[in-house]
Tab-separated table of C-alpha atoms in Angstrom:
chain	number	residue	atom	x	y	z
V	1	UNK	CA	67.859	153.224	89.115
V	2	UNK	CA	66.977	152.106	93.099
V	3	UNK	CA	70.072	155.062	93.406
V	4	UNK	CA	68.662	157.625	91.935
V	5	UNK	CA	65.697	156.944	93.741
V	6	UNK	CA	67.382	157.247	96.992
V	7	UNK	CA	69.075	160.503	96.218
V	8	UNK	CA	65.524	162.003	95.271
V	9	UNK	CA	63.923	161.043	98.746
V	10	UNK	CA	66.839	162.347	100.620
V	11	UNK	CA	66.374	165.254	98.770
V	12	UNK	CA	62.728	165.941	99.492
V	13	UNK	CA	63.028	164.881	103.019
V	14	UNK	CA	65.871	167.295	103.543
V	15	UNK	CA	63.819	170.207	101.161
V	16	UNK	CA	60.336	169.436	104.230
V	17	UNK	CA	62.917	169.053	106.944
V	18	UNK	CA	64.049	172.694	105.588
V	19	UNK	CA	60.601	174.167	105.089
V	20	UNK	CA	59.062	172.869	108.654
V	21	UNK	CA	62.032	174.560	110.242
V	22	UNK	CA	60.946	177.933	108.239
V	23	UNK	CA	57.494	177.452	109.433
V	24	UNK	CA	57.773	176.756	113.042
V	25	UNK	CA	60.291	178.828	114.111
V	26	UNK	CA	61.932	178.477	117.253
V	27	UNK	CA	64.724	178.645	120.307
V	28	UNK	CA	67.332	176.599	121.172
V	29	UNK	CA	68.943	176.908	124.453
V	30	UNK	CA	71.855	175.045	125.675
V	31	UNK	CA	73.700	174.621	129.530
V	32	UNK	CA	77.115	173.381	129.407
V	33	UNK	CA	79.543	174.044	131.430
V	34	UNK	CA	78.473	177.001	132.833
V	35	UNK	CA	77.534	178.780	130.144
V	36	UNK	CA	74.168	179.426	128.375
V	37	UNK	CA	74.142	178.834	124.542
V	38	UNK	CA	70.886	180.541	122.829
V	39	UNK	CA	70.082	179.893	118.957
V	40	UNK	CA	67.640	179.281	116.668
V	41	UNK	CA	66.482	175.907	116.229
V	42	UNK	CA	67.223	175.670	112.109
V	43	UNK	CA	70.710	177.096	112.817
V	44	UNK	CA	70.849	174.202	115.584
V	45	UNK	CA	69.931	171.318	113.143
V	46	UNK	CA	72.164	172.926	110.277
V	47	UNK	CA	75.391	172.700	113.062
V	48	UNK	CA	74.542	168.991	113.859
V	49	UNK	CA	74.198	167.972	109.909
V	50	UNK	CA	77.663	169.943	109.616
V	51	UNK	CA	79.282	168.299	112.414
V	52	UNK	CA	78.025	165.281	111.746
V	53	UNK	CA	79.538	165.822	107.583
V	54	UNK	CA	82.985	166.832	109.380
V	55	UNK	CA	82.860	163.607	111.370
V	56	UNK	CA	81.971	161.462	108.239
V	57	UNK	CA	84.791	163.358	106.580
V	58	UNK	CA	87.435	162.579	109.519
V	59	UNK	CA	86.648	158.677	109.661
V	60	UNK	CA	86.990	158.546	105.925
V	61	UNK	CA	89.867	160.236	105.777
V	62	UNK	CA	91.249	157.915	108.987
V	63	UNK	CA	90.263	154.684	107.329
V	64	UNK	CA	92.148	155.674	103.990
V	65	UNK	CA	95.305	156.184	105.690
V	66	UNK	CA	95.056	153.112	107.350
V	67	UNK	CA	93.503	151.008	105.336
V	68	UNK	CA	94.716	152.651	101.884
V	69	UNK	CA	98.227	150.981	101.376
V	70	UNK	CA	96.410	147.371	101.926
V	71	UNK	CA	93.904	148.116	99.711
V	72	UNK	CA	95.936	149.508	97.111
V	73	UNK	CA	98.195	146.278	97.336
V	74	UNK	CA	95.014	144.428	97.295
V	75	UNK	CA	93.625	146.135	94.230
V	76	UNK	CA	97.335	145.576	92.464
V	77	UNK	CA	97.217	141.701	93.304
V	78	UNK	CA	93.941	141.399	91.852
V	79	UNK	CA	94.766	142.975	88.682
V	80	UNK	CA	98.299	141.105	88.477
V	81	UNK	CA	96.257	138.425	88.762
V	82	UNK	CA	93.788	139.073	85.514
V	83	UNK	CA	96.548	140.032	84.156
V	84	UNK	CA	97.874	136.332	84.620
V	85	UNK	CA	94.716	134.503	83.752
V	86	UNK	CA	94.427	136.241	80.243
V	87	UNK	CA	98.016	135.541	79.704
V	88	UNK	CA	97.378	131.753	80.819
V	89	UNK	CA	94.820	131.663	78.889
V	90	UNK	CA	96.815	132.990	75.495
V	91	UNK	CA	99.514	130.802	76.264
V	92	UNK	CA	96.821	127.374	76.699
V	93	UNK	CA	95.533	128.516	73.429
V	94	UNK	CA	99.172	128.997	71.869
V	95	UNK	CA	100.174	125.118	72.694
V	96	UNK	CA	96.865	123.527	71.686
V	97	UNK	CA	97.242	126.018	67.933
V	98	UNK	CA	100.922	124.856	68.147
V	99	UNK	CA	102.411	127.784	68.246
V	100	UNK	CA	105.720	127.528	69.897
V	101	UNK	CA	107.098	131.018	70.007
V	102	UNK	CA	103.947	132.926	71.314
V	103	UNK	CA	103.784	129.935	73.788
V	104	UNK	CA	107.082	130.586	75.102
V	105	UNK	CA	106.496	134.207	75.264
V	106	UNK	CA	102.903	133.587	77.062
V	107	UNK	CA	104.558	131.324	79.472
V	108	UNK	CA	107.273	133.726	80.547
V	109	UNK	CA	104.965	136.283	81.201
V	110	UNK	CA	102.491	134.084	83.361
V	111	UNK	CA	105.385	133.188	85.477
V	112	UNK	CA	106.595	136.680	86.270
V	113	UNK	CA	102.441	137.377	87.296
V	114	UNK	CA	101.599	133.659	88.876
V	115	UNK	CA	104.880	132.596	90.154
V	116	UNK	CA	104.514	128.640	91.263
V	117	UNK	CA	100.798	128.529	90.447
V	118	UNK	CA	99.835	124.900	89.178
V	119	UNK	CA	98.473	126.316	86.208
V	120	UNK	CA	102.031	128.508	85.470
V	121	UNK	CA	103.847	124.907	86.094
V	122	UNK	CA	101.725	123.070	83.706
V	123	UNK	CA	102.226	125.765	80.714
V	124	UNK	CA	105.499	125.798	81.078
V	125	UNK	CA	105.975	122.315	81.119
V	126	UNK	CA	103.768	122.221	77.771
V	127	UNK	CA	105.481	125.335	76.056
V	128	UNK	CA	109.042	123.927	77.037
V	129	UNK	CA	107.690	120.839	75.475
V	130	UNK	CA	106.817	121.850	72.271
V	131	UNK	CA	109.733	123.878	71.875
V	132	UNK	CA	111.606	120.761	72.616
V	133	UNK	CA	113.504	120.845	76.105
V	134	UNK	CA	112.132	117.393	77.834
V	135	UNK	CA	113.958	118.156	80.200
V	136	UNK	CA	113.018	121.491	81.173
V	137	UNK	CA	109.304	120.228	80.916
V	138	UNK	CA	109.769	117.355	82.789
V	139	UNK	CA	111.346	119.610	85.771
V	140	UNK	CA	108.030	121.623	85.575
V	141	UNK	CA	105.809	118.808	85.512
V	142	UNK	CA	107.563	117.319	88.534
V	143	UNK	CA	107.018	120.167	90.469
V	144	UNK	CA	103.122	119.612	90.083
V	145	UNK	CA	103.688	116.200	91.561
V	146	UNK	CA	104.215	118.328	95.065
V	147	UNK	CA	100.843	119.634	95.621
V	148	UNK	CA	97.590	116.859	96.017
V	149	UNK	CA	95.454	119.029	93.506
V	150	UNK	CA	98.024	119.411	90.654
V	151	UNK	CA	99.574	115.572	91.072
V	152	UNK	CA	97.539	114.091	88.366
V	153	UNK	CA	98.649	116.330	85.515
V	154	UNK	CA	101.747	116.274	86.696
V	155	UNK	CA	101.923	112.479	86.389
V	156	UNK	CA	100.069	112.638	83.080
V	157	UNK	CA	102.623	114.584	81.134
V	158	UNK	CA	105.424	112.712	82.838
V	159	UNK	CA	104.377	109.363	81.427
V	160	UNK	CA	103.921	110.813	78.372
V	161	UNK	CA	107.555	111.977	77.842
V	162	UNK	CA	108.562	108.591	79.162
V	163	UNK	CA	106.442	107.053	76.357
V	164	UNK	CA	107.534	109.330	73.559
V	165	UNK	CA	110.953	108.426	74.599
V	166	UNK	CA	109.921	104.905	74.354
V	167	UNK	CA	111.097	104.160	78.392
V	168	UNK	CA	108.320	102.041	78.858
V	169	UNK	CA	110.102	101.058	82.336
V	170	UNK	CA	109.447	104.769	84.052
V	171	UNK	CA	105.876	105.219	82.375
V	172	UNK	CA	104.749	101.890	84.371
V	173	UNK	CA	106.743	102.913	87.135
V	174	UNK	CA	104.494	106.758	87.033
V	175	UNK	CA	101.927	104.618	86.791
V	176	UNK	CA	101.951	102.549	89.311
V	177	UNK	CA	102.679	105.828	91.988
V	178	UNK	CA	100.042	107.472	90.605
V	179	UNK	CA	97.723	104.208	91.199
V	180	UNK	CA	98.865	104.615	94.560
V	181	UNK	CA	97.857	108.170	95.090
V	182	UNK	CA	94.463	108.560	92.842
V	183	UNK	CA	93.525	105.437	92.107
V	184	UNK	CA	89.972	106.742	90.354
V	185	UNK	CA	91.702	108.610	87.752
V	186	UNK	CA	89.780	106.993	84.465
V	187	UNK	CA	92.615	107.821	82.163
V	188	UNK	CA	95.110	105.148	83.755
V	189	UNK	CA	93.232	102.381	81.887
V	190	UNK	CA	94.524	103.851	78.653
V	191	UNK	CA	97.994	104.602	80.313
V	192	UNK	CA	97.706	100.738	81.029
V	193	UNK	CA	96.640	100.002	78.235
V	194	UNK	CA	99.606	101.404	75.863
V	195	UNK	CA	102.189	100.246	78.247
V	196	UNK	CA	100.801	96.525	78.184
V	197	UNK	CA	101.247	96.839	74.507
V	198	UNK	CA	104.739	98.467	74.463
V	199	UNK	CA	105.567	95.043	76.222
V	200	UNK	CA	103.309	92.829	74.624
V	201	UNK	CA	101.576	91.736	77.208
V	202	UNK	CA	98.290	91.345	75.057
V	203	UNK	CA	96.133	89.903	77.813
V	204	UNK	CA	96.329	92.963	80.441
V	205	UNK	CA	95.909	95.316	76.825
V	206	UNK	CA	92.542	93.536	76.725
V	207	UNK	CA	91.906	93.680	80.758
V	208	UNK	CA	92.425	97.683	79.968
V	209	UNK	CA	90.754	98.208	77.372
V	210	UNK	CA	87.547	96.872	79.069
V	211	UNK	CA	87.906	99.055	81.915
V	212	UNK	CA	88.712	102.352	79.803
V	213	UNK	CA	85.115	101.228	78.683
V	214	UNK	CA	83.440	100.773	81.926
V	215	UNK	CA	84.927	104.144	82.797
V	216	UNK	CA	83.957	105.741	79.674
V	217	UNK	CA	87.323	106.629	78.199
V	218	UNK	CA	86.072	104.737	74.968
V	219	UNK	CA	83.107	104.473	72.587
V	220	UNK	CA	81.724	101.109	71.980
V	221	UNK	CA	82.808	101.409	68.232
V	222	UNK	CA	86.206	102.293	69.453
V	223	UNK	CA	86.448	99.508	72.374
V	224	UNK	CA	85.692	97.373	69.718
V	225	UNK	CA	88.140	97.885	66.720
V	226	UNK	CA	91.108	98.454	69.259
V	227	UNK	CA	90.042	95.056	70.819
V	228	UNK	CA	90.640	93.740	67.177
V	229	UNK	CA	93.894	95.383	66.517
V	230	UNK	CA	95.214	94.129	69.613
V	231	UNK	CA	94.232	90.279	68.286
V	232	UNK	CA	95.936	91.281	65.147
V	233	UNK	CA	99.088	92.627	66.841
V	234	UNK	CA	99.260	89.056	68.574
V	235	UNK	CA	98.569	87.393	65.244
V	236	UNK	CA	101.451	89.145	63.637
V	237	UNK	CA	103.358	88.450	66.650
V	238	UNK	CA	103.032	85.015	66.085
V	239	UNK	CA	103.380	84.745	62.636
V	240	UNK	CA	106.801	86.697	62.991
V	241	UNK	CA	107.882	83.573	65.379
V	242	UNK	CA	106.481	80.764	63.540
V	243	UNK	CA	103.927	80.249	65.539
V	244	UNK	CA	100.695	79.575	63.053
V	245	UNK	CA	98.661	78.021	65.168
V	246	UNK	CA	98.413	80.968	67.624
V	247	UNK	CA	98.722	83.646	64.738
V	248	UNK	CA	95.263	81.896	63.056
V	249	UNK	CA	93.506	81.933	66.736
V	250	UNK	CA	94.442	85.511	67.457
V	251	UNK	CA	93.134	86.602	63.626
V	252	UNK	CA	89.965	84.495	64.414
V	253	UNK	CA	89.429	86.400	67.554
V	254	UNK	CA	89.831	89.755	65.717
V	255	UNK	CA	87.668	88.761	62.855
V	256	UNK	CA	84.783	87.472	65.212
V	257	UNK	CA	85.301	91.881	66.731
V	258	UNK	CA	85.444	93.066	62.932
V	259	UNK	CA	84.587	91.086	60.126
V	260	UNK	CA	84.573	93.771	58.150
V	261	UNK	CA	87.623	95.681	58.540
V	262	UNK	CA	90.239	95.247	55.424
V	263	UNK	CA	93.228	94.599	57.870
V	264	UNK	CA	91.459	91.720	60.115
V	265	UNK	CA	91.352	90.202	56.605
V	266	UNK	CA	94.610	90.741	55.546
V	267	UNK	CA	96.044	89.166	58.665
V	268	UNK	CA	93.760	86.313	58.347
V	269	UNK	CA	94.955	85.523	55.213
V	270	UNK	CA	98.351	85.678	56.033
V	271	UNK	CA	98.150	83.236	59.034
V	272	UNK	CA	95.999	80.639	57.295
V	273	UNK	CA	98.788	80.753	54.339
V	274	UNK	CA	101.430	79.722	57.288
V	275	UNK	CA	98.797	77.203	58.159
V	276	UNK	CA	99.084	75.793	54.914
V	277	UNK	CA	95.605	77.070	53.917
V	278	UNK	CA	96.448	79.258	50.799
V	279	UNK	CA	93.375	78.653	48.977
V	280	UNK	CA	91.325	79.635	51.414
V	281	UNK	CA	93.220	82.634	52.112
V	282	UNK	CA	93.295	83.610	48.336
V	283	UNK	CA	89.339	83.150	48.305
V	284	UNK	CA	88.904	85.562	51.400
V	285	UNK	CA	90.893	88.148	49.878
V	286	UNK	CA	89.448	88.144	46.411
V	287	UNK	CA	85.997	88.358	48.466
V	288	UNK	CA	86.876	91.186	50.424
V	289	UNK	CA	89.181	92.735	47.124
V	290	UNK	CA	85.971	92.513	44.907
V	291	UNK	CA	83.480	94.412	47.641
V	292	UNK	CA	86.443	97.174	48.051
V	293	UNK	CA	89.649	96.954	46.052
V	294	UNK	CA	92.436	97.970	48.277
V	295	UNK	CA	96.378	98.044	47.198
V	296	UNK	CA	97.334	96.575	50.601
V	297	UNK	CA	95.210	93.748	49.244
V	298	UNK	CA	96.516	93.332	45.812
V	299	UNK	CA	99.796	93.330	47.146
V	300	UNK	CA	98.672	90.307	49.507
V	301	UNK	CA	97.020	88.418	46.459
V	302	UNK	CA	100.404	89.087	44.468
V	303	UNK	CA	102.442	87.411	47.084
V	304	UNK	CA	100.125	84.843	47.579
V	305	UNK	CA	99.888	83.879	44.219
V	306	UNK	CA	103.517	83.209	43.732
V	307	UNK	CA	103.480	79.094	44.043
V	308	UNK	CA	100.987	79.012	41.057
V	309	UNK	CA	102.598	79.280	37.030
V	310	UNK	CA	102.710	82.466	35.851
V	311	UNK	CA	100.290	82.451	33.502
V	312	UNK	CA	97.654	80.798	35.822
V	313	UNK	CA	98.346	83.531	38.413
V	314	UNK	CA	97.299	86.548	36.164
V	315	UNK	CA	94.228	84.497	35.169
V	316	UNK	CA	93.270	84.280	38.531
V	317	UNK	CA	93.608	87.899	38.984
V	318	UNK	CA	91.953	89.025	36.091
V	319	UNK	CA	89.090	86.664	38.039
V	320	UNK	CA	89.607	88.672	41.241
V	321	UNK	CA	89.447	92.134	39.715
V	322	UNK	CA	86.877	91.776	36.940
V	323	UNK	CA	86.948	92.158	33.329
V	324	UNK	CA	86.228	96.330	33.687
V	325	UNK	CA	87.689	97.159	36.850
V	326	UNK	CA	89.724	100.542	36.579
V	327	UNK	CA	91.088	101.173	39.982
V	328	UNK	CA	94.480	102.055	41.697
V	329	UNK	CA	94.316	98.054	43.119
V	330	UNK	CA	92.896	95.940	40.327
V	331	UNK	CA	95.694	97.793	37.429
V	332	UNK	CA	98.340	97.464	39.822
V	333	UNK	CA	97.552	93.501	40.571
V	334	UNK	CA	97.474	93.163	36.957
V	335	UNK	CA	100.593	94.873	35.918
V	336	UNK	CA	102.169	92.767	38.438
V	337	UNK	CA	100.945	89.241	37.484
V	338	UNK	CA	101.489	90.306	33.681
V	339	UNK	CA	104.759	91.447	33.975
V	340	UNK	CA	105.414	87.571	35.827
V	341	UNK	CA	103.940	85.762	33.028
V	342	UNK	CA	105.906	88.191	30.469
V	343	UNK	CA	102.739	89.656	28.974
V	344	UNK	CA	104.398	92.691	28.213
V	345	UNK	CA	101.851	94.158	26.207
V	346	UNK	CA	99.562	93.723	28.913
V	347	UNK	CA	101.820	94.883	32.137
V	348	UNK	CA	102.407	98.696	29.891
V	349	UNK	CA	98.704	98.634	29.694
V	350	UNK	CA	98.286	98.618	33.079
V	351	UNK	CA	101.274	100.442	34.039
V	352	UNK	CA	100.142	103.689	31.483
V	353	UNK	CA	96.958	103.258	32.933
V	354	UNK	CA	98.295	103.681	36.415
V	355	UNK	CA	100.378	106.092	34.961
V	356	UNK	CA	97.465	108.243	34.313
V	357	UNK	CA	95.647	107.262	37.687
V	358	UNK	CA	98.149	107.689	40.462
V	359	UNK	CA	101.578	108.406	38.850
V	360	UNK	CA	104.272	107.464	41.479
V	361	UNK	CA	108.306	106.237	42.025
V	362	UNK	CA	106.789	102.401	41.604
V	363	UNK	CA	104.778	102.908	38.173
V	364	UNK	CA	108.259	104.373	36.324
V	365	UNK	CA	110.493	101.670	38.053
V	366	UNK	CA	108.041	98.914	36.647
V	367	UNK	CA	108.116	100.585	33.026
V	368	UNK	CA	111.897	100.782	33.120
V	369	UNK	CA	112.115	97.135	34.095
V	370	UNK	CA	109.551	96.457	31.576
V	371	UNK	CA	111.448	97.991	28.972
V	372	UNK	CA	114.873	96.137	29.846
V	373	UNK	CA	112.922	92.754	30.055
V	374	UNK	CA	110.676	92.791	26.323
V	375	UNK	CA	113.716	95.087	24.360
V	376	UNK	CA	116.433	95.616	26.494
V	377	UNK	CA	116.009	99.024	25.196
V	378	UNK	CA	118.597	100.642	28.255
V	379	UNK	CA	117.847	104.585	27.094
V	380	UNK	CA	114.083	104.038	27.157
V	381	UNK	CA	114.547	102.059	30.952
V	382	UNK	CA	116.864	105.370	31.703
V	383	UNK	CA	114.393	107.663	30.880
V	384	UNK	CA	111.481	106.091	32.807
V	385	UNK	CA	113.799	106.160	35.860
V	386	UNK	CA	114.190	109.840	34.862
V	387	UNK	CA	110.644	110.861	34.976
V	388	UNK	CA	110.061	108.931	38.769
V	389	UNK	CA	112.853	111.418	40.269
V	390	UNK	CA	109.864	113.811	39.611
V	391	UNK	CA	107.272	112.270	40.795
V	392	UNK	CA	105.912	111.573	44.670
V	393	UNK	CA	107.436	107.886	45.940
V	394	UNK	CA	104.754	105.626	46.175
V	395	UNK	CA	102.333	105.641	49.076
V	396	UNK	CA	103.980	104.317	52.013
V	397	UNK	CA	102.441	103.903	55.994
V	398	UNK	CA	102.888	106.758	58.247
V	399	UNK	CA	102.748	106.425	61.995
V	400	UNK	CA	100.841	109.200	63.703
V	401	UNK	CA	103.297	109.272	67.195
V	402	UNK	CA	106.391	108.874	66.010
V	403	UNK	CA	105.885	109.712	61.909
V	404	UNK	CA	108.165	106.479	60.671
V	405	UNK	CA	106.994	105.170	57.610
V	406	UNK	CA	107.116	101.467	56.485
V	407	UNK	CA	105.498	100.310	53.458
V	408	UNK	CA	103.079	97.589	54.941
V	409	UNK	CA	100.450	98.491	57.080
V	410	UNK	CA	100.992	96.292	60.617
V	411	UNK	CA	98.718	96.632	63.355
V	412	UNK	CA	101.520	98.049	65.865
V	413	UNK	CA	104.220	100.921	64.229
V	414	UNK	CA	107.516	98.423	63.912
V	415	UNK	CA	109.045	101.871	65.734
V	416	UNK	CA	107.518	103.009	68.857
V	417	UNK	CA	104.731	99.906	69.261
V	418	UNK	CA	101.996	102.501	68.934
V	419	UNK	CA	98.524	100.386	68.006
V	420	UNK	CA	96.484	101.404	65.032
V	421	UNK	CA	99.144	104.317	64.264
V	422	UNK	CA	99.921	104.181	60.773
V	423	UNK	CA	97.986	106.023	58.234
V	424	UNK	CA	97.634	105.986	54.525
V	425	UNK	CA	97.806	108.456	51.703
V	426	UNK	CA	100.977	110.460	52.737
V	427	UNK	CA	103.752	109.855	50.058
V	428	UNK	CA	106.935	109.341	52.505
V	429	UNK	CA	110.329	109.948	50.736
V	430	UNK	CA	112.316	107.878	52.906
V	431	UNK	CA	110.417	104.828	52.128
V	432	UNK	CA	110.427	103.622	48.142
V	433	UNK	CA	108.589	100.078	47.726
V	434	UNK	CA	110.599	97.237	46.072
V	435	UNK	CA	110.027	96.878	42.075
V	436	UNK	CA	108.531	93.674	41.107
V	437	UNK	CA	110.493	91.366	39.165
V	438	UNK	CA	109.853	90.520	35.432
């Protein structure tokens, strides 16, 4: 608008320049050089706005052949550049969707535009990652360790190859340079914090965790229930080497950070058992097993049971699960402690009621034993173990980093020591849980 403003004032003031000239005519003489120049005076202004156009021409044209090629190359950098930021930008939003092709493609492309840009070095690294060349992505990430701005990514996905591969020996070592260099970066609690674990080294776990905290890096809730899992890992770690005494402080500890989670209760139970304190680990699991019946919990009150007669044990679980509980947990705890005490009316109960509630590799194996043990009926056992080759295996533990399964939930994977990395629900084919014995 303010331009087409402009270009209406110059107009008028040109249109009275041109009508005052009209008006008030005049002479113009000029002495130059010996000679005598006579003309009128709106002739005279029209030659100096002329000349003065030529000159504006002349410069113009002066300054583009100058100037033009480094402006052109100017103008071609910039758009090579845009050009490279919307292809970083595709190929960012290729790794994080998982895409591995377009993230190859968008990475190849930003490093013909940005060639050794931080940002270039970084997607390559991730696109060469997720297409599965470690080593190619470590080269790229090593080459942000050489410039101060770019260090700390570099670093970051560094020791998290070194992790993955499970060298827990170069991730502390990255660690401890990068320490060196930034020693504010909040992340390297957590860093810390996993490789403490990795060598079970539970107290400087716990000295990390608290700063990730401070910093920030973790929610209270969160602090909190890894704080736990780490006692539990050091229970379990204790129970695996006998020692009770320290497995039942650790599981203390956890349960005074969360009394309320299922597997601080599981592990409690299981270390005051080695303490010789089975009652009192049956009676905390039937308390927790009667406010939410879980399978990991059945499975614990199974084992736990074992010492007493057969009989006695499925009266004590009929006590734990209630006269009209009809869950997953509670059938399967009764099919279990029926099939000990031969109650084979009882244990197919159970079993066809599981059958009809979460049909899986476990239910059919227990109905083929069931049938060998009450008729040794060997065609109906056959075709039981017929129908659980079509059926999912039954729910085993999947670890989130790594994706091993094992069919107990423990608070650190058995295969890469991540904490709190198994999850439920996700039928694993490689894992099949062993059939109870009539």
């Amino acid at each position: 608008m303010w331009q087409y403003l402009a270009f209406i004032i110059k107009i008028v003031l040109a249109t009275a320049l041109a009508v005052w000239l009209a008006t008030n005519p005049g002479n113009v003489v000029l002495h130059w050089l010996g000679y005598e120049v006579r003309t009128s005076a709106a002739f005279f202004t029209a030659a100096i706005f002329i000349l003065v156009a030529l000159c504006l021409v002349v410069y113009r044209a002066l300054r583009w052949f100058l100037d033009g090629p480094r402006l052109w190359r100017e103008k071609n950098r910039l758009q090579r550049l845009e050009k490279g930021q919307q292809r970083l930008l595709e190929g960012l939003i290729a790794v994080a969707s998982g895409d591995t092709k377009l993230a190859t493609q968008k990475a190849k492309a930003v490093q013909h535009l940005l060639p050794g840009k931080p940002l270039t070095q970084l997607l390559l690294a991730q696109a060469a990652d997720l297409s599965g060349h470690e080593e190619k992505s470590a080269e790229h990430f090593r080459q942000l360790l050489l410039e101060a701005d770019s260090a700390v990514l570099g670093y970051r996905g560094l020791i998290n190859l070194a992790l993955r591969k499970g060298d827990v020996a170069e991730a502390k070592k990255l660690a401890a340079e990068l320490g060196q260099r930034r020693a504010d970066v909040p992340w390297l609690h957590m860093v810390t914090y996993e490789i403490s674990l990795r060598e079970q080294n539970w107290n400087a776990a716990g000295n990390a965790l608290r700063q990730a905290y401070v910093h920030r890096q973790l929610g209270a809730r969160d602090a909190l229930q890894r704080q736990a899992a780490v006692a539990l890992a050091r229970a379990e770690n204790a129970l695996a080497v006998a020692d009770h005494t320290t497995a039942l402080q650790a599981a203390e500890d956890a349960r005074k950070l969360q009394s309320d989670w299922p597997p601080v209760m599981m592990v409690m139970a299981r270390a005051l058992a080695a303490n010789g304190k089975r009652e009192r680990a049956l009676r905390l699991l039937a308390d927790q097993f009667r406010k939410e019946p879980d399978l990991e919990i059945a499975k614990l009150l199974a084992h736990l049971l074992q010492p007493d007669d057969a009989l006695v044990q499925h009266r004590r679980a009929q006590k734990f699960t209630g006269h009209a509980a009809d869950d997953v947990a509670s059938h399967w705890l009764l099919a279990t402690t029926a099939q000990r005490a031969k109650l084979w009316g009882e244990a197919r109960r159970h079993l066809f009621r599981l059958e009809q509630l979460q049909p899986d590799q476990w239910v059919y194996q227990q109905l083929a034993q069931l049938e060998e043990a009450e008729r040794g009926d060997h065609l109906a056992a056959k075709n039981w173990l017929e129908k659980a080759v079509h059926v999912p295996p039954a729910v085993a533990w999947e670890c989130s980093q790594c994706n091993t399964a094992t069919p107990d939930w423990r608070a650190l994977c058995p295969h890469c020591g991540a904490l709190m990395g198994l999850s439920k629900n996700q039928p694993v084919q490689a894992v099949l849980l062993p059939a109870q014995s009539a």
